[in-house]
XYZ file of C-alpha atoms in Angstrom:
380
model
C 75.380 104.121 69.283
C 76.864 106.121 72.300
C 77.500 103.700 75.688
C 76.786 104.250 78.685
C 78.833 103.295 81.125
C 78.761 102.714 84.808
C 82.319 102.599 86.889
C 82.485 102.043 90.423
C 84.966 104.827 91.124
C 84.655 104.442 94.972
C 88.515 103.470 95.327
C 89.191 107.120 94.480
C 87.472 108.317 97.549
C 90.837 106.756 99.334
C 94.354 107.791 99.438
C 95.627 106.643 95.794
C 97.590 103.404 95.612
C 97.310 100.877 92.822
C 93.617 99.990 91.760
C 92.760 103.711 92.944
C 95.989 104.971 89.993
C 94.216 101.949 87.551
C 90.928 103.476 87.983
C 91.747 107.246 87.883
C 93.957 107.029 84.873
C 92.255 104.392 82.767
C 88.929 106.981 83.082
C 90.959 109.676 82.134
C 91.955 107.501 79.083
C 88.018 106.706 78.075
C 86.978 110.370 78.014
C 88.905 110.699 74.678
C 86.332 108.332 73.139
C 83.441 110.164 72.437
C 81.242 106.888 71.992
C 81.448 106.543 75.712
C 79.197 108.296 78.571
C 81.581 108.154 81.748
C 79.012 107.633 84.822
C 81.509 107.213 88.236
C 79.284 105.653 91.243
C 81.355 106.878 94.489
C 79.108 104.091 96.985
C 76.993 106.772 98.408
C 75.927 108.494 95.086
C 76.924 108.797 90.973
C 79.032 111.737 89.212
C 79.622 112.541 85.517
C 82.512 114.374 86.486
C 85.660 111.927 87.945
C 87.260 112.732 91.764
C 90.452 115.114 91.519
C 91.679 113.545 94.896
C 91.089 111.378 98.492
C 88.197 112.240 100.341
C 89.847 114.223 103.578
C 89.915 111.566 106.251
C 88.432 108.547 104.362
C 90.868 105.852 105.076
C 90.442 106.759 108.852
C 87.055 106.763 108.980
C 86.508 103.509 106.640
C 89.015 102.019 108.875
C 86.886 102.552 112.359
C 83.706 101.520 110.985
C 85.449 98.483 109.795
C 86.859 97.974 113.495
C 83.339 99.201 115.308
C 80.777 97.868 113.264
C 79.809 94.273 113.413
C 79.623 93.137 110.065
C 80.488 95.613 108.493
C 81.909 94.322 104.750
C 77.983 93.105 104.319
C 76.224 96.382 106.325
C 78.695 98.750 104.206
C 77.768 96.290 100.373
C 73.892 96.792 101.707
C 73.784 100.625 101.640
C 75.857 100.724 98.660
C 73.766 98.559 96.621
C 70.448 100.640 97.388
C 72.468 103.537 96.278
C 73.773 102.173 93.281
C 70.266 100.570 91.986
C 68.599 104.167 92.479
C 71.046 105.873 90.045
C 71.178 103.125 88.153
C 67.548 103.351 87.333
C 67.904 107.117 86.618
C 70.905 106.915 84.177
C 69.819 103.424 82.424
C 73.721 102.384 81.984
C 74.722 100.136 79.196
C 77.135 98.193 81.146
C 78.771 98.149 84.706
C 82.157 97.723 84.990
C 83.653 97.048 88.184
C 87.476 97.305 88.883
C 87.513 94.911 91.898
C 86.485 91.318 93.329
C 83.222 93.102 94.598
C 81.037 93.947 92.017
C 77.151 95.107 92.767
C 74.067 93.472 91.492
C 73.518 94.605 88.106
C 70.404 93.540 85.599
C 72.230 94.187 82.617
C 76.020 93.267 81.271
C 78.705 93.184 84.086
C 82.580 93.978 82.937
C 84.955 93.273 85.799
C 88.532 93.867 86.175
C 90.270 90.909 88.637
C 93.945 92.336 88.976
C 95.338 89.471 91.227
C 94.193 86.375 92.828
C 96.002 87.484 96.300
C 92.892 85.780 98.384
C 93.920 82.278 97.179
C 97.811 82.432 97.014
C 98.174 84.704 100.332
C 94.616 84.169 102.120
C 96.782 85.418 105.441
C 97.673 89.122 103.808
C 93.519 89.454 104.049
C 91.252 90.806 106.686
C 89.035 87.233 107.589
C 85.834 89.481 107.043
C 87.352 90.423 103.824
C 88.434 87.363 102.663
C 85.440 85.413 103.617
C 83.290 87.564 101.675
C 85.403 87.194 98.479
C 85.176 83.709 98.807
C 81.248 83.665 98.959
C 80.373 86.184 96.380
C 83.853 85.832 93.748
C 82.923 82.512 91.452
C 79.501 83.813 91.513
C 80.534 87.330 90.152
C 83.130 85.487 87.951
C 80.346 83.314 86.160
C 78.075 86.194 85.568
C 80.431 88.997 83.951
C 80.183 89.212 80.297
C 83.863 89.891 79.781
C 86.668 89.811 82.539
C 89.720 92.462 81.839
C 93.169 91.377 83.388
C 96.418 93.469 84.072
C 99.038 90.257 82.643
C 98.654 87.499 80.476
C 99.956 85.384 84.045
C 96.692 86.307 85.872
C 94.947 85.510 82.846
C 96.258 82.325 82.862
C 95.584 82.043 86.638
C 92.062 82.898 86.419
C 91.118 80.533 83.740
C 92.550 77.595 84.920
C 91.066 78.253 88.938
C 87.081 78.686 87.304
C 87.420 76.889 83.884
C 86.684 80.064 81.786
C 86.473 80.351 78.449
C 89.878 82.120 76.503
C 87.576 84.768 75.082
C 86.016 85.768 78.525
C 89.109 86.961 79.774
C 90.756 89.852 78.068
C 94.650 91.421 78.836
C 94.851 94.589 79.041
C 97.720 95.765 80.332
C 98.309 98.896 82.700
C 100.568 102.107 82.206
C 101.687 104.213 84.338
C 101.058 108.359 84.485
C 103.148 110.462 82.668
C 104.121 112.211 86.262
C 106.849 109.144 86.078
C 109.601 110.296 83.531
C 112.845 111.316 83.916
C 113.979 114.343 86.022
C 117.774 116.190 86.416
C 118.949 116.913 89.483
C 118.216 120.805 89.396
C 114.686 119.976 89.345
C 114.397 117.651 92.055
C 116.755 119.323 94.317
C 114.497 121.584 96.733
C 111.833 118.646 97.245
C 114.926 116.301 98.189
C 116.425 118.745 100.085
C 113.597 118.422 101.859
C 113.077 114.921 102.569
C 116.747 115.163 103.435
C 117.503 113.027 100.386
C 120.635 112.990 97.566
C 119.985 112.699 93.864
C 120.297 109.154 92.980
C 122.172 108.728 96.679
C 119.546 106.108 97.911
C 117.397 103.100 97.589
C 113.648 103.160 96.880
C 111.444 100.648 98.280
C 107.556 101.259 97.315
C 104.286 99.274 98.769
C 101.908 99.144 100.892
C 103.164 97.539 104.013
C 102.026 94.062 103.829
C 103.601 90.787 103.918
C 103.276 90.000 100.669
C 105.320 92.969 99.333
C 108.483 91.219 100.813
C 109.874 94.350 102.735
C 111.921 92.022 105.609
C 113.794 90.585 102.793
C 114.677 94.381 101.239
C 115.633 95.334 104.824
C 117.702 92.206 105.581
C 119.458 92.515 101.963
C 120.854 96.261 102.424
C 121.723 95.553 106.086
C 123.811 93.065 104.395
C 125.752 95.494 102.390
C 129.391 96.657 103.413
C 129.004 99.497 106.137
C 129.842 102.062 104.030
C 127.924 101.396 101.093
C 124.672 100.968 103.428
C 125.814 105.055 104.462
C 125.808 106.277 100.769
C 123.278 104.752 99.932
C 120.147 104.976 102.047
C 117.106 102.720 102.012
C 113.557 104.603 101.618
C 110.789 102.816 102.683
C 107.418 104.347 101.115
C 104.213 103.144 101.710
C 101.077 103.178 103.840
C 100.543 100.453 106.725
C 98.349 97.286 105.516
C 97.275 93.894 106.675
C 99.265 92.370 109.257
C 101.626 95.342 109.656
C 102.563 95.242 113.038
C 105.373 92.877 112.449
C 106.802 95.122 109.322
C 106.397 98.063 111.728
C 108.627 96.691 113.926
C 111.163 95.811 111.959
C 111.121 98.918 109.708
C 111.444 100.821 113.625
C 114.620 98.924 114.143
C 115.815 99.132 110.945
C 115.025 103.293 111.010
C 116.975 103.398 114.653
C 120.215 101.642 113.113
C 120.757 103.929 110.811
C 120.939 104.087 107.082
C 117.115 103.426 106.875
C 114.137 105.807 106.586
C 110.430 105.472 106.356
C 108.685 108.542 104.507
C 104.835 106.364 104.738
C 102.373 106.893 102.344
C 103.460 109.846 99.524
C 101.319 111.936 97.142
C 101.716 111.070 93.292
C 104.063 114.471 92.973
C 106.306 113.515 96.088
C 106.443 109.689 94.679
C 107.260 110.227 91.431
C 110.223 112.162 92.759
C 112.139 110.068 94.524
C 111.272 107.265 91.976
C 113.167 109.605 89.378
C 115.567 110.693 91.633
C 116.562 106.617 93.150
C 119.715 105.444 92.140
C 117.989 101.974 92.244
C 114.285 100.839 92.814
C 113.791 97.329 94.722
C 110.888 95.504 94.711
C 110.964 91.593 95.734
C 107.138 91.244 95.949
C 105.980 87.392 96.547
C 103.089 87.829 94.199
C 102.033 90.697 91.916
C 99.142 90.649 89.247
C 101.042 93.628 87.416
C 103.343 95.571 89.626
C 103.284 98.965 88.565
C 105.916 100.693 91.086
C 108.408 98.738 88.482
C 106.990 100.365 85.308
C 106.760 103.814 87.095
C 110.664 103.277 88.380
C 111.490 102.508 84.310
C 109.746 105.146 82.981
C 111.713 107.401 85.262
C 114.691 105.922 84.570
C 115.573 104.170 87.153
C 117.071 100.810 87.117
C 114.985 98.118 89.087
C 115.365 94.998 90.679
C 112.416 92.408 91.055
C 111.693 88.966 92.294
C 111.292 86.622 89.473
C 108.103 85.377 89.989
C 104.240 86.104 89.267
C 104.040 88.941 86.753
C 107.204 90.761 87.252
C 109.243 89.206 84.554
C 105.967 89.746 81.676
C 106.079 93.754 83.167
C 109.791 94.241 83.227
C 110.638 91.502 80.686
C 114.663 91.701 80.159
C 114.767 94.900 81.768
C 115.017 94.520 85.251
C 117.099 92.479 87.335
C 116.001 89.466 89.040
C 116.467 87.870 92.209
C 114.422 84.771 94.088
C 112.303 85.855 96.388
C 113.628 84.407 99.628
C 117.087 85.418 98.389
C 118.386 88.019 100.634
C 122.191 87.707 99.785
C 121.342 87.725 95.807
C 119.321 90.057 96.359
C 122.435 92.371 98.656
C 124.812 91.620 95.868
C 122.668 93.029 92.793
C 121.887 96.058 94.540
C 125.890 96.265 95.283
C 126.759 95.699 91.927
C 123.786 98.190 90.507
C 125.487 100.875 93.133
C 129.146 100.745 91.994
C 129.132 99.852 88.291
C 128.164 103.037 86.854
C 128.488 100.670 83.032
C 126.016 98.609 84.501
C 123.703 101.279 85.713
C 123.226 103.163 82.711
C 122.601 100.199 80.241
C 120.088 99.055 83.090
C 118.749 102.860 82.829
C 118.322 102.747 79.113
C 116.787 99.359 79.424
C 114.000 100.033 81.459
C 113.233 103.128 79.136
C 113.173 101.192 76.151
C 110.489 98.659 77.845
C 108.402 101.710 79.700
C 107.362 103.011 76.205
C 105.744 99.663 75.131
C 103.081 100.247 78.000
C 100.367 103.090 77.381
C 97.005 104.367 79.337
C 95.280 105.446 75.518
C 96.469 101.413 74.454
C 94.488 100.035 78.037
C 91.403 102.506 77.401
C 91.181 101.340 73.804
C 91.205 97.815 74.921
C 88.398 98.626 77.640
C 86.072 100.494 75.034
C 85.865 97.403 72.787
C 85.128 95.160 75.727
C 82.380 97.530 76.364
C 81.212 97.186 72.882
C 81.234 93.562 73.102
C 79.873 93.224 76.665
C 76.920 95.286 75.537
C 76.152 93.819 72.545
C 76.525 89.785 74.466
């Protein structure tokens, strides 16, 4: 019997960071598996067909109505909700699968995907409007889903123990990254660094959303640690868009950028990202708490070596590939990136590493995964 399924594909209307990548290329995945109807809800409406990019101005606008509108988590869930129910009833889906802690009402089986449990380890990272209204509607959503799909085994384990779930309601599935991340010579990469005023594997690439929780005062403390003229080969880029709580990153990353040696390019396209990943001579990324962490499997798929904090799910991604450093260790964390600069040895077996472990991870090996928790969900 051919499925039906509903996705809430609204994260695609915004600029694409990580659910917005999960959800684009894991549908991409599913339409090679002909027993599945794709239906995307985008909050105002449904599509059979899935968004090529960002809705022009989105994040601005969802960003004043947040600020302006009183309310406006439960107003915004309200209108969405009467949308959703009207296609529903037209296009009588199988099963709903939602990729975030906000899933809709739905009559019939409910597939969620819960990616990290950031709300209960970092409740200050989160909006209180936000956070609140994870808090009422979460266990609730939680208890109802047929089947729950998670990015690591380590969330998995998370989410069990914090609502007592069963070991078959919770299903890993691990992520991929696009095929956009791979490796790249210099010759190819050369005009777009040119224009960023970059050098092929001359710098140091820092990727995520500017947040607390992505640790970016420790990256900038740990290469303003290194010897002056290491610090002027090798420059530190900064990529990401401005989060929750930013204003304190902002002003550090502004006196980090006016010193010298430190640049900010904000929030890149998938194209401009996955070239200076490929083109890094070393990727950093000391998050405090990751359900998956993808920057590191796009940085090892494009062969570049990567160093991580050792905590959540960094060492189950990245395994015995990547480096790793404690979290709140800035001069560990100033002496692996020395040693990953001027050991060329070092480098390259790092390299070859993190190629090895990129193939293990696949987008066809997450949508096959998803389709038989369809199966299942539909037929609980």
């Amino acid at each position: 019997m051919k499925l039906t399924i509903a996705l809430n594909s609204k994260v695609l209307l915004a600029p694409r960071t990580g659910i917005g990548n999960y959800v684009a290329e894991l549908a991409q995945a599913l339409q090679r598996h002909p027993e599945l109807e794709m239906q995307y809800f985008y909050g105002a409406g449904w599509r059979p067909a899935l968004a090529a990019a960002a809705m022009p101005g989105y994040a601005r606008w969802a960003g004043a109505a947040k600020r302006l509108l009183p309310a406006a988590y439960r107003m915004r869930r309200l209108l969405e909700q009467r949308c959703f129910d009207r296609g529903a009833r037209r296009i009588c889906p199988h099963v709903y699968h939602e990729p975030t802690l906000w899933p809709l009402d739905f009559a019939g089986p409910t597939v969620m995907t819960v990616h990290d449990l950031t709300h209960i380890h970092y409740p200050q990272t989160q909006p209180q409007d936000r956070l609140k209204e994870i808090e009422r509607r979460l266990p609730a959503a939680v208890a109802r889903a047929s089947r729950i799909l998670v990015d690591s085994a380590y969330i998995g384990a998370e989410l069990r123990q914090q609502f007592g779930l069963p070991p078959e309601k919770v299903v890993l599935a691990p992520l991929a990254c696009s095929d956009i991340f791979q490796p790249r010579d210099e010759r190819e990469l050369l005009p777009r660094l040119q224009a960023m005023g970059l050098a092929y594997r001359r710098f140091i690439l820092s990727v995520g959303t500017l947040e607390p929780r992505k640790n970016l005062l420790l990256t900038l403390k740990a290469h303003a640690g290194l010897p002056p003229s290491l610090r002027a080969r090798f420059p530190l880029l900064v990529v990401g868009m401005a989060g929750w709580q930013a204003d304190e990153l902002k002003g550090a990353l502004a006196q980090a950028v006016s010193a010298g040696h430190v640049r900010f390019a904000g929030y890149l396209d998938q194209a401009d990202l996955a070239c200076v990943t490929a083109a890094a001579r070393i990727m950093v990324f000391p998050s405090l708490y990751e359900g998956f962490g993808l920057p590191l499997l796009e940085a090892m798929a494009s062969g570049t070596p990567v160093i991580a904090s050792d905590c959540a799910s960094l060492p189950e991604v990245a395994a015995a590939a990547a480096t790793y450093v404690h979290p709140q260790d800035d001069i560990a964390l100033t002496e692996q990136m020395r040693r990953l600069m001027e050991d060329d040895v070092l480098w390259a077996e790092r390299r070859g590493a993190g190629l090895l472990r990129s193939q293990e991870f696949s987008w066809t090996r997450c949508a096959t995964i998803t389709a038989e928790v369809y199966r299942q969900a539909a037929n609980s």
